Short mmCIF file of C-alpha atoms and ligand atoms in Angstrom, two decimals:
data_model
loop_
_atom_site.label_atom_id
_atom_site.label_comp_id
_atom_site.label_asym_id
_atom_site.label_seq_id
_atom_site.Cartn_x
_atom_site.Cartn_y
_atom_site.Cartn_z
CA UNK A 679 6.00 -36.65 10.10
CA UNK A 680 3.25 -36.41 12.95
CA UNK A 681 5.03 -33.43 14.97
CA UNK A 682 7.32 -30.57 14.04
CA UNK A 683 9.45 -28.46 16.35
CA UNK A 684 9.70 -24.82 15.00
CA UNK A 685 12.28 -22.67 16.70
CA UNK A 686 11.71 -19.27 16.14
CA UNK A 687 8.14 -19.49 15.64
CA UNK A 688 7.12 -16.56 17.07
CA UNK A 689 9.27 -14.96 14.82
CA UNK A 690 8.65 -13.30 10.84
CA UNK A 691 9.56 -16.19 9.05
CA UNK A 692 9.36 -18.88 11.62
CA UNK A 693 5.26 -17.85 11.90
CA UNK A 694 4.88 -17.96 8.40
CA UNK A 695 6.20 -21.18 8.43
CA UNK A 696 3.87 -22.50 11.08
CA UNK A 697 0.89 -21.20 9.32
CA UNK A 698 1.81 -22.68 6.41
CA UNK A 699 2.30 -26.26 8.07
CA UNK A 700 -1.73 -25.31 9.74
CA UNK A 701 -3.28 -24.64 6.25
CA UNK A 702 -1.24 -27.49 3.93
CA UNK A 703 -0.46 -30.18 6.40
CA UNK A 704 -1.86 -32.01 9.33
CA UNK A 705 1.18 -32.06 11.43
CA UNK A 706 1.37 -30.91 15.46
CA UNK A 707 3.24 -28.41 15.40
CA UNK A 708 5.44 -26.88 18.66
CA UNK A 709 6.76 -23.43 18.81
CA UNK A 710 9.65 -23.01 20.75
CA UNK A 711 10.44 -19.17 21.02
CA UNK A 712 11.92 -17.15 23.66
CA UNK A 713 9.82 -14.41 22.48
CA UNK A 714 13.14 -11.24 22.47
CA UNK A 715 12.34 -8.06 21.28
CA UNK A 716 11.54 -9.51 17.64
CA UNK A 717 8.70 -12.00 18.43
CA UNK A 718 5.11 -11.64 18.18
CA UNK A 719 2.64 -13.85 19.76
CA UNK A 720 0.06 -12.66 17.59
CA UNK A 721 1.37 -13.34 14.95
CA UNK A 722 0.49 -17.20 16.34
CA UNK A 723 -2.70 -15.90 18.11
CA UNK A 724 -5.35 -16.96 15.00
CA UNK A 725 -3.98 -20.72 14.71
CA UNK A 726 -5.68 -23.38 16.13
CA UNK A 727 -4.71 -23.79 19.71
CA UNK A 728 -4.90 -28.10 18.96
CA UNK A 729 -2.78 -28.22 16.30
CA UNK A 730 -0.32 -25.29 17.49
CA UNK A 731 1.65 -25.37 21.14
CA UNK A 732 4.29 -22.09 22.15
CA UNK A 733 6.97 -23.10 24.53
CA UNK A 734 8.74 -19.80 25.64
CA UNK A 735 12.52 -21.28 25.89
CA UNK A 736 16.13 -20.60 24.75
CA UNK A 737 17.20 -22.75 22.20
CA UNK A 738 20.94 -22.18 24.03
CA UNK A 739 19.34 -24.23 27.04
CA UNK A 740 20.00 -27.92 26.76
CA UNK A 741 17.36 -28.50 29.83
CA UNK A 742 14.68 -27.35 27.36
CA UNK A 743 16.10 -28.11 24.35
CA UNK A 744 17.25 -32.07 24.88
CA UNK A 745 13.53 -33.62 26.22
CA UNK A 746 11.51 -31.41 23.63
CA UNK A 747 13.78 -32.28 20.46
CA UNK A 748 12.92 -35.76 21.35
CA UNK A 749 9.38 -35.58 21.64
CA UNK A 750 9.35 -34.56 17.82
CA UNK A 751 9.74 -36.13 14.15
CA UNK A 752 11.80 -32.83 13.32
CA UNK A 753 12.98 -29.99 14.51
CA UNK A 754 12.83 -26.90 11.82
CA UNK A 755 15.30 -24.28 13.29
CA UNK A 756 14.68 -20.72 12.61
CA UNK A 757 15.60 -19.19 15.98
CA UNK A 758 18.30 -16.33 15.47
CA UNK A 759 19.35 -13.10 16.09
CA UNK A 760 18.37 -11.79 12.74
CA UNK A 761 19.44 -7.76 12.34
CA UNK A 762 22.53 -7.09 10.47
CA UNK A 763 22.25 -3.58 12.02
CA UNK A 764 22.25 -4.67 15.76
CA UNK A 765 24.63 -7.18 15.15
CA UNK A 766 26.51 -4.16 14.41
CA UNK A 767 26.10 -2.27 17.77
CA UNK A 768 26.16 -5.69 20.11
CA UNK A 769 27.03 -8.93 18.27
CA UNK A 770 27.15 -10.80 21.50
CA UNK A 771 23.50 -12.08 21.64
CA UNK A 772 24.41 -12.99 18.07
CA UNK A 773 27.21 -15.39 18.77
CA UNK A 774 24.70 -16.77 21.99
CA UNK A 775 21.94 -17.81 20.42
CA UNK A 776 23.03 -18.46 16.84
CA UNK A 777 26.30 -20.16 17.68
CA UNK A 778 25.34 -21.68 21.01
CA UNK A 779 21.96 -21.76 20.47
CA UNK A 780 22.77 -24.10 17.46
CA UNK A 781 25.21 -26.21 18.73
CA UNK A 782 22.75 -26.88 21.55
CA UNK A 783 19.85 -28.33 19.28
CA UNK A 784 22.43 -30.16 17.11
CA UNK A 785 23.54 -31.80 20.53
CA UNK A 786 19.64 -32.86 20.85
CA UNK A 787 19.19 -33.70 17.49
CA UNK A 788 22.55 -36.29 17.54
CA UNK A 789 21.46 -37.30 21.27
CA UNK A 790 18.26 -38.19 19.87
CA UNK A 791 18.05 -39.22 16.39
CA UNK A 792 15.88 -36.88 15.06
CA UNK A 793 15.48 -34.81 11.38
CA UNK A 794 17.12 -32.06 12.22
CA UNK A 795 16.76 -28.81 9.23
CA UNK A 796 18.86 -25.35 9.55
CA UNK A 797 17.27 -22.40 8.38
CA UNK A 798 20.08 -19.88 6.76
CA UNK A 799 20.70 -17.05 5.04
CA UNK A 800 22.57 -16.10 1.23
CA UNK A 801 24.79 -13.46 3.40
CA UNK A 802 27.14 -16.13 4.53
CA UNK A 803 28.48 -15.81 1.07
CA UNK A 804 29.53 -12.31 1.29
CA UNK A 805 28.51 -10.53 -1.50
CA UNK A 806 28.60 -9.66 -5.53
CA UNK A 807 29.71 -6.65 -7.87
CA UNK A 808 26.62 -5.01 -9.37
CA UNK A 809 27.64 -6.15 -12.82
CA UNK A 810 28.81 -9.46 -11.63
CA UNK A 811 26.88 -12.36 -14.05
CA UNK A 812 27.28 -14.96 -11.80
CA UNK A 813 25.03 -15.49 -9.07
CA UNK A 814 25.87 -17.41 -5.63
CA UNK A 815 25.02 -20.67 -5.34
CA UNK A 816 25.77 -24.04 -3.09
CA UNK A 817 29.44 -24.22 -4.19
CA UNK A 818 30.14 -20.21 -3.21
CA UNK A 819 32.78 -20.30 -0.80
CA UNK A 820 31.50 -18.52 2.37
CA UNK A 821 32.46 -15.25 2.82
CA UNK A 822 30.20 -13.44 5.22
CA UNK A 823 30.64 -9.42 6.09
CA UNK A 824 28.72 -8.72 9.47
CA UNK A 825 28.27 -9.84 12.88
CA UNK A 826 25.10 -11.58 11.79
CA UNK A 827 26.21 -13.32 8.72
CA UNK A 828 29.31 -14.54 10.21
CA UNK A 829 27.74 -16.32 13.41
CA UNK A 830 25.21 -17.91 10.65
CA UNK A 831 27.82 -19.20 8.71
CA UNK A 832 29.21 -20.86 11.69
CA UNK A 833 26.07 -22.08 12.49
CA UNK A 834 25.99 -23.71 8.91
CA UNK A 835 29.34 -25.10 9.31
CA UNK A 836 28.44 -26.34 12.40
CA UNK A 837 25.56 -28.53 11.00
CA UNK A 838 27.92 -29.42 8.00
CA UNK A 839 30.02 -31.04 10.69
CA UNK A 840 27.71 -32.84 13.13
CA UNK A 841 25.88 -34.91 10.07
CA UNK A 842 29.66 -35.74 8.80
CA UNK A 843 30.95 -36.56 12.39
CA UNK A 844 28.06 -37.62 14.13
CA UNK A 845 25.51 -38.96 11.19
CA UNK A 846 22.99 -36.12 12.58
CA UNK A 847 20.07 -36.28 9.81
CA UNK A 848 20.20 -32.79 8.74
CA UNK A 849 19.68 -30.18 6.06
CA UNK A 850 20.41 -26.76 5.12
CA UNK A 851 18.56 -24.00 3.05
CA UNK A 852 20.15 -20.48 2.51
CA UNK A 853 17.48 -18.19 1.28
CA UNK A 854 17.48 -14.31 0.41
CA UNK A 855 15.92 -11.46 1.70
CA UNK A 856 12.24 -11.87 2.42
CA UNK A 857 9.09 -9.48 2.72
CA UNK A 858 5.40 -10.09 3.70
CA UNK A 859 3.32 -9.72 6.68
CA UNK A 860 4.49 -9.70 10.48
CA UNK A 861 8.06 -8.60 9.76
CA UNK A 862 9.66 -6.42 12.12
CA UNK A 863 9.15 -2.66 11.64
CA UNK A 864 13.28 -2.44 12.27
CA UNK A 865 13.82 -3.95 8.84
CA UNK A 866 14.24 -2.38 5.30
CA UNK A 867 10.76 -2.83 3.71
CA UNK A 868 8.54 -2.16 6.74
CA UNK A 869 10.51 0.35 8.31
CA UNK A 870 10.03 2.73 5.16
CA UNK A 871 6.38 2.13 4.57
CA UNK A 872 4.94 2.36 7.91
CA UNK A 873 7.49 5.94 7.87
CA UNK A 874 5.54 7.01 4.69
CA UNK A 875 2.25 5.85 7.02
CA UNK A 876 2.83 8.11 9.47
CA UNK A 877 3.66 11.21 6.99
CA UNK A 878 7.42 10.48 7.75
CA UNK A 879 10.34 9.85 4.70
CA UNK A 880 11.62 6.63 3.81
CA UNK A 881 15.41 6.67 4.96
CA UNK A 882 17.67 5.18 2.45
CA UNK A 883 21.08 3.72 3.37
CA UNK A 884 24.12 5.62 1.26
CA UNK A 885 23.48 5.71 -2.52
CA UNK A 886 20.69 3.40 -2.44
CA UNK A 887 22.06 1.13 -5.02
CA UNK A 888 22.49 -1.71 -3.27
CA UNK A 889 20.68 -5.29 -4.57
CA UNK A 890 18.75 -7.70 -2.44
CA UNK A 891 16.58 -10.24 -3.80
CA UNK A 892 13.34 -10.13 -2.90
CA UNK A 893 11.24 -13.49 -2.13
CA UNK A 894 7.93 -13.42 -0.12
CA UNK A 895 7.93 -15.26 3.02
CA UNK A 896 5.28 -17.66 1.74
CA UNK A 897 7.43 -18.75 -0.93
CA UNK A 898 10.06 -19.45 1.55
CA UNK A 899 7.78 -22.08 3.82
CA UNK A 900 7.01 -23.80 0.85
CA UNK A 901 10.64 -24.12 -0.17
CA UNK A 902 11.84 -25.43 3.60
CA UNK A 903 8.55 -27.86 3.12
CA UNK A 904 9.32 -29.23 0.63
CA UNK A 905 13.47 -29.91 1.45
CA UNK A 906 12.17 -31.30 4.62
CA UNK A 907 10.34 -33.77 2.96
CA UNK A 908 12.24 -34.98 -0.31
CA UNK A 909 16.07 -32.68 0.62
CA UNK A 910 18.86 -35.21 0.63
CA UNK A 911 20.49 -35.54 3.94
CA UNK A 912 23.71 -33.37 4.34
CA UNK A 913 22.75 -31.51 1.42
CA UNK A 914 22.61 -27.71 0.64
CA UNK A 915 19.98 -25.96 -1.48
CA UNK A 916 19.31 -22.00 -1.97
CA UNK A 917 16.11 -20.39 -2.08
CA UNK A 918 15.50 -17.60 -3.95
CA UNK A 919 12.99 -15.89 -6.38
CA UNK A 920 14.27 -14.18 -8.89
CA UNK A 921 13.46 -10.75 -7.14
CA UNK A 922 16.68 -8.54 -7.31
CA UNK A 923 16.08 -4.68 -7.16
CA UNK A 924 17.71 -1.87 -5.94
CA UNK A 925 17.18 -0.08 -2.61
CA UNK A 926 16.41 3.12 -4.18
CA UNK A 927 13.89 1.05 -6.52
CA UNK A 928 11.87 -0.37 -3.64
CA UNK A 929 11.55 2.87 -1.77
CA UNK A 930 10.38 4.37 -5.22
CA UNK A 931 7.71 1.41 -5.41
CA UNK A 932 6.51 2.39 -2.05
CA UNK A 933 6.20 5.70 -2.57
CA UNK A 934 4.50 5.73 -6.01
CA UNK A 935 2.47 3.51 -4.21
CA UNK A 936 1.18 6.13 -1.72
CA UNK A 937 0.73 8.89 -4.57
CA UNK A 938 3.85 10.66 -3.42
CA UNK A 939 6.98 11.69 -5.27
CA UNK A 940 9.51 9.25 -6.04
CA UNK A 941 12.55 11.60 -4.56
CA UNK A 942 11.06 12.26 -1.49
CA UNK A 943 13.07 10.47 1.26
CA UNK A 944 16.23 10.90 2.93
CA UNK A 945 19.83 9.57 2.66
CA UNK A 946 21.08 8.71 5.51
CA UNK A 947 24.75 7.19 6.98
CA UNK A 948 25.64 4.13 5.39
CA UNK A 949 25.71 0.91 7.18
CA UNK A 950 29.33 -0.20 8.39
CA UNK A 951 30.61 -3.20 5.83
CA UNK A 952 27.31 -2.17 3.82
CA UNK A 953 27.35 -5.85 1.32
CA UNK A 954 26.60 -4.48 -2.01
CA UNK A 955 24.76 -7.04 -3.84
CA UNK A 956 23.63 -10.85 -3.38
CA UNK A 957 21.97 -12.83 -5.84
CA UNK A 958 20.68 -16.55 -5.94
CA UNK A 959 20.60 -19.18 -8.38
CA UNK A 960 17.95 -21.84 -6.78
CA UNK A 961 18.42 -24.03 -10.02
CA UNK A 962 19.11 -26.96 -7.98
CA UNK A 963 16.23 -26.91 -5.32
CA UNK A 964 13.95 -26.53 -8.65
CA UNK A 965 15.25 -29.32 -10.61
CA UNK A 966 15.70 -31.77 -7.88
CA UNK A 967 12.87 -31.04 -5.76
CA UNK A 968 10.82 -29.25 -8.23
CA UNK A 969 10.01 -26.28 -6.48
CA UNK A 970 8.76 -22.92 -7.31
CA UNK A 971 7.93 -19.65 -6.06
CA UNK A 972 4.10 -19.13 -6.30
CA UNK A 973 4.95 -14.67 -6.02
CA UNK A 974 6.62 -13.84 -9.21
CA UNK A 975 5.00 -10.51 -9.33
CA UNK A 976 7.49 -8.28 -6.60
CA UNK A 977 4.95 -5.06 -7.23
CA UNK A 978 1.40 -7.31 -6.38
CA UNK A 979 3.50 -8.71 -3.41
CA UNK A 980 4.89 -5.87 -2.22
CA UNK A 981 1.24 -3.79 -2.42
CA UNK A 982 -0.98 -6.57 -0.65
CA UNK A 983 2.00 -5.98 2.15
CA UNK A 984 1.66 -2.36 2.40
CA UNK A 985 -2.13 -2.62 2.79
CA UNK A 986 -1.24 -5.47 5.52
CA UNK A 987 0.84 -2.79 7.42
CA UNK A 988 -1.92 -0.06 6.73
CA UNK A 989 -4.66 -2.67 8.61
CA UNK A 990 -2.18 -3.73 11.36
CA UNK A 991 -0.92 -0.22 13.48
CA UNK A 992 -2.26 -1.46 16.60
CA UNK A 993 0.83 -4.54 15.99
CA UNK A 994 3.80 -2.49 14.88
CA UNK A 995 2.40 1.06 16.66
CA UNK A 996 3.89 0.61 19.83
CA UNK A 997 7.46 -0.28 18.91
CA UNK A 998 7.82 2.20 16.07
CA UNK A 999 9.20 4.97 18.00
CA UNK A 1000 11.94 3.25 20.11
CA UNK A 1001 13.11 1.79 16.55
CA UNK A 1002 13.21 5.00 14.99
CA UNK A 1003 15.27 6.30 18.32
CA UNK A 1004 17.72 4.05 18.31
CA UNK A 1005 18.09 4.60 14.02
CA UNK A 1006 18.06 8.28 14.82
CA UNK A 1007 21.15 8.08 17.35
CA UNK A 1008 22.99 6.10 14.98
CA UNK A 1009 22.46 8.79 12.09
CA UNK A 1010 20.00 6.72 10.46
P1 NAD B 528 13.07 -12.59 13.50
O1 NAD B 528 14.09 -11.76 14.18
O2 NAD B 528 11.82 -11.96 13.00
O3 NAD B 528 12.62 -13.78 14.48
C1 NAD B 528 13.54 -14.52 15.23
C2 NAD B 528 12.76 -15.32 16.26
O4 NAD B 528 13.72 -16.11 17.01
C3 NAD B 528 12.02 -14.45 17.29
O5 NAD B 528 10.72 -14.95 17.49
C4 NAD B 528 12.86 -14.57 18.55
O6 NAD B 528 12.11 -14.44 19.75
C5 NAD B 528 13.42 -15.98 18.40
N1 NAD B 528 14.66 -16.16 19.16
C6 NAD B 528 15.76 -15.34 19.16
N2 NAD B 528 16.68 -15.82 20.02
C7 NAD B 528 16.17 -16.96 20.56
C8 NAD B 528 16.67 -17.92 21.49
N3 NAD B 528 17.88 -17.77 22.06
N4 NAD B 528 15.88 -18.96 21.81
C9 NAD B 528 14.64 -19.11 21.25
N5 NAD B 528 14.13 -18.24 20.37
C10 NAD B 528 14.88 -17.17 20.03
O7 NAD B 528 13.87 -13.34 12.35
P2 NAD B 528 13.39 -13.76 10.88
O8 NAD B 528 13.61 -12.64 9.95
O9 NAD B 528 12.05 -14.40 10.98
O10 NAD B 528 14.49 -14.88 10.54
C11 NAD B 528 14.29 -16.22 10.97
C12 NAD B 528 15.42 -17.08 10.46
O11 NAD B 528 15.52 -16.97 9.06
C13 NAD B 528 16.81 -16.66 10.99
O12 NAD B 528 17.56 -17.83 11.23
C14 NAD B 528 17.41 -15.86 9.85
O13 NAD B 528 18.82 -15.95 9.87
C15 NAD B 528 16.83 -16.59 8.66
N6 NAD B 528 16.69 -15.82 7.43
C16 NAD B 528 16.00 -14.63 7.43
C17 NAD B 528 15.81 -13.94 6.23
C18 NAD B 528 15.03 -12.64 6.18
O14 NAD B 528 14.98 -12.00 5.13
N7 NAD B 528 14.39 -12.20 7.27
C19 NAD B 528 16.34 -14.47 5.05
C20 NAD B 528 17.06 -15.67 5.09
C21 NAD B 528 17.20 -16.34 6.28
O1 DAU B 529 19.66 -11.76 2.70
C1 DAU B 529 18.98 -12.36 3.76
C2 DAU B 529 19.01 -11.43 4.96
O2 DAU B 529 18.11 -10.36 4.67
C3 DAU B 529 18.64 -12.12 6.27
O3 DAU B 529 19.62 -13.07 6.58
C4 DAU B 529 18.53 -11.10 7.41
O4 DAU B 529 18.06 -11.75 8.58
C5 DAU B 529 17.55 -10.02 7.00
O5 DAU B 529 17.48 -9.01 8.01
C6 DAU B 529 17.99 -9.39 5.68
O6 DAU B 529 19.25 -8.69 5.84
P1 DAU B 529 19.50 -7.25 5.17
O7 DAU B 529 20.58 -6.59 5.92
O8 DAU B 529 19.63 -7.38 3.70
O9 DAU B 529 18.05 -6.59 5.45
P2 DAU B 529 17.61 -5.15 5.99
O10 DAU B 529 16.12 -5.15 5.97
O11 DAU B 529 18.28 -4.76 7.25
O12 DAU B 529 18.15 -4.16 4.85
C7 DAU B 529 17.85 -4.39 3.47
C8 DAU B 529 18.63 -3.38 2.66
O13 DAU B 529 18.12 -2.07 2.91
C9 DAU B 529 20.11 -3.31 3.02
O14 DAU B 529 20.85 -3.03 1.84
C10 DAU B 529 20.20 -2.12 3.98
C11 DAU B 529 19.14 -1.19 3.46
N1 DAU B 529 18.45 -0.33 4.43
C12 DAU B 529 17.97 -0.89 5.56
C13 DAU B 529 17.26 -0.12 6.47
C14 DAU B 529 16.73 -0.71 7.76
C15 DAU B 529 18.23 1.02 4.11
O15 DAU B 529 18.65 1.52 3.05
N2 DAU B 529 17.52 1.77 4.99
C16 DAU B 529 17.03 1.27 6.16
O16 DAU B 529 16.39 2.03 6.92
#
């Protein structure tokens, strides 16, 4: 593969991907982003401008979409609408852009022939019992709670059908919740250290014990790496760590981390449909494709990110309050 198509790049995980592809790989690699609310061109701003283009498009607009897809050897697809919490307040962006916005590339991909792989998420399985032994894995039936999780398991369907009906040379990976630099202040992780930076609480959903299980984003690049290179077309495969805590034990890790004490933040309303647990068994992307995470250690990974948040006010600064706003109106 000479040249990669990254939708989304501008994105958390879509930019970590991209960087990843600069430093292990000698690909061209093409950004196409319609920079919303959640994307950050510097996040792309260090990479080398030769090996790294940014086309500011929707991936819902088949003008765009049809001529670029075929200028590439594959198209790696992480555009979405990614926040369970705004799908909850306005899902209709969510069913645009990750429902249309999907169909629209698979349309390129089958017009054109080329590698086409879907970037998903473990919350189009629904979700587990605390005590539950099993864990999800490809042959879960879907069961998605939210907004968000339902329009991605569409998408996924979606993709399922196109390589069946229309032999469109595609993948899927579903992978679990994942931390590390450049992710949006509105989410879990960032949102309660950069409140403990600015001498605020950490605000905890209900109870706090719900499970998510933590990779880091670099982990996640290599896994979609190496799928695109050695993943079986039409196939499924999970991605996922090992990394399953407890709401109520991250914010504790943050806050011991700061030297302050471990009850000091704030219960707030629960989220609507709140999915208690999820879990992943990536036995099969390891033993086919022989993949591992490189981050086993959640408490290393989840220090060098504080520190990354501590170094980088100037990015997350200036959207900080209008996130905390809109959480505050909603009772969170
Ligand atoms: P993000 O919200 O940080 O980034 C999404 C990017 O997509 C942004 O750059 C945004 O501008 C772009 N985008 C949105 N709508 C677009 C459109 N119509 N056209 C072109 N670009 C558009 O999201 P993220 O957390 O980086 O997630 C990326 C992908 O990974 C999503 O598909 C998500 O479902 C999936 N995923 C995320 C996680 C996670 O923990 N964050 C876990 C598993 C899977
Ligand atoms: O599992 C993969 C998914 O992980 C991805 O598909 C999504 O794109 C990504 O946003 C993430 O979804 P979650 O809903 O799990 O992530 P979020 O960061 O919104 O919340 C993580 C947990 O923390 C969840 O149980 C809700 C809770 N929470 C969240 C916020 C923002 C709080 O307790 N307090 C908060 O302030």
């Amino acid at each position: 593969m000479r040249r990669i198509l990254v939708t989304g790049g501008a994105g958390f995980i879509g930019s970590n991907f991209v960087q990843y592809l600069v430093d292990h790989t000698d690909v061209a690699v093409t950004v196409l982003d319609k920079l919303t609310y959640a994307a950050s061109r510097e996040s792309l701003a260090a990479l080398p401008a030769d090996r790294v283009r940014l086309v500011v498009g929707d991936i819902a607009d088949a003008a765009v979409v049809t001529p670029l897809v075929g200028e590439h050897d594959a198209v790696v697809h992480y555009a979405a609408e990614s926040h369970n919490d705004n799908s909850l307040a306005d899902p209709s962006p969510f069913v645009q852009t990750n429902l249309v916005g999907t169909f629209t590339l698979l349309e390129a991909a089958r017009a054109t022939g080329v590698r086409f792989h879907h970037i998903s998420t473990d919350e189009v399985y629904g979700d587990l019992e605390l005590d539950d032994p099993e864990r999800f894995t490809e042959a879960t039936p879907y069961n998605p709670s939210s907004p968000y999780s339902s329009t991605k398991a569409g998408s996924d369907l979606l993709v399922r059908a196109w390589v069946r009906s229309f032999g469109v040379q595609a993948t899927i990976s579903n992978c679990s919740n994942n931390y590390g630099p450049w992710q949006h202040v509105e989410k879990f992780i960032p949102r309660q250290v950069t409140n403990v930076i600015d001498g605020g609480r950490p605000k905890l959903y209900g109870a706090g014990q719900n499970v998510r299980d933590w990779i880091h984003a670099d982990d996640h690049s290599s896994a979609v790496w190496t799928i695109l290179n050695q993943g079986r077309i039409g196939e499924t495969y999970l991605i996922g760590a090992d990394g399953e805590l407890s709401n109520l034990d991250v914010v504790r890790m943050i806050l011991r981390h700061f030297g302050r004490p471990e009850d000091d933040f704030d219960h707030v309303t629960d989220r609507a449909g709140h999915d208690l647990r999820y879990a992943i068994d990536s036995t099969k992307l390891r033993t086919e494709l022989g993949w591992k995470p490189e981050y086993g250690d959640f408490a290393a990974g989840l220090a060098r990110t504080i520190e990354w948040y501590e170094q980088h006010r100037d990015w997350w600064g200036p959207h900080k309050a209008a996130v905390e706003a809109s959480y505050a109106a909603r009772g969170q």
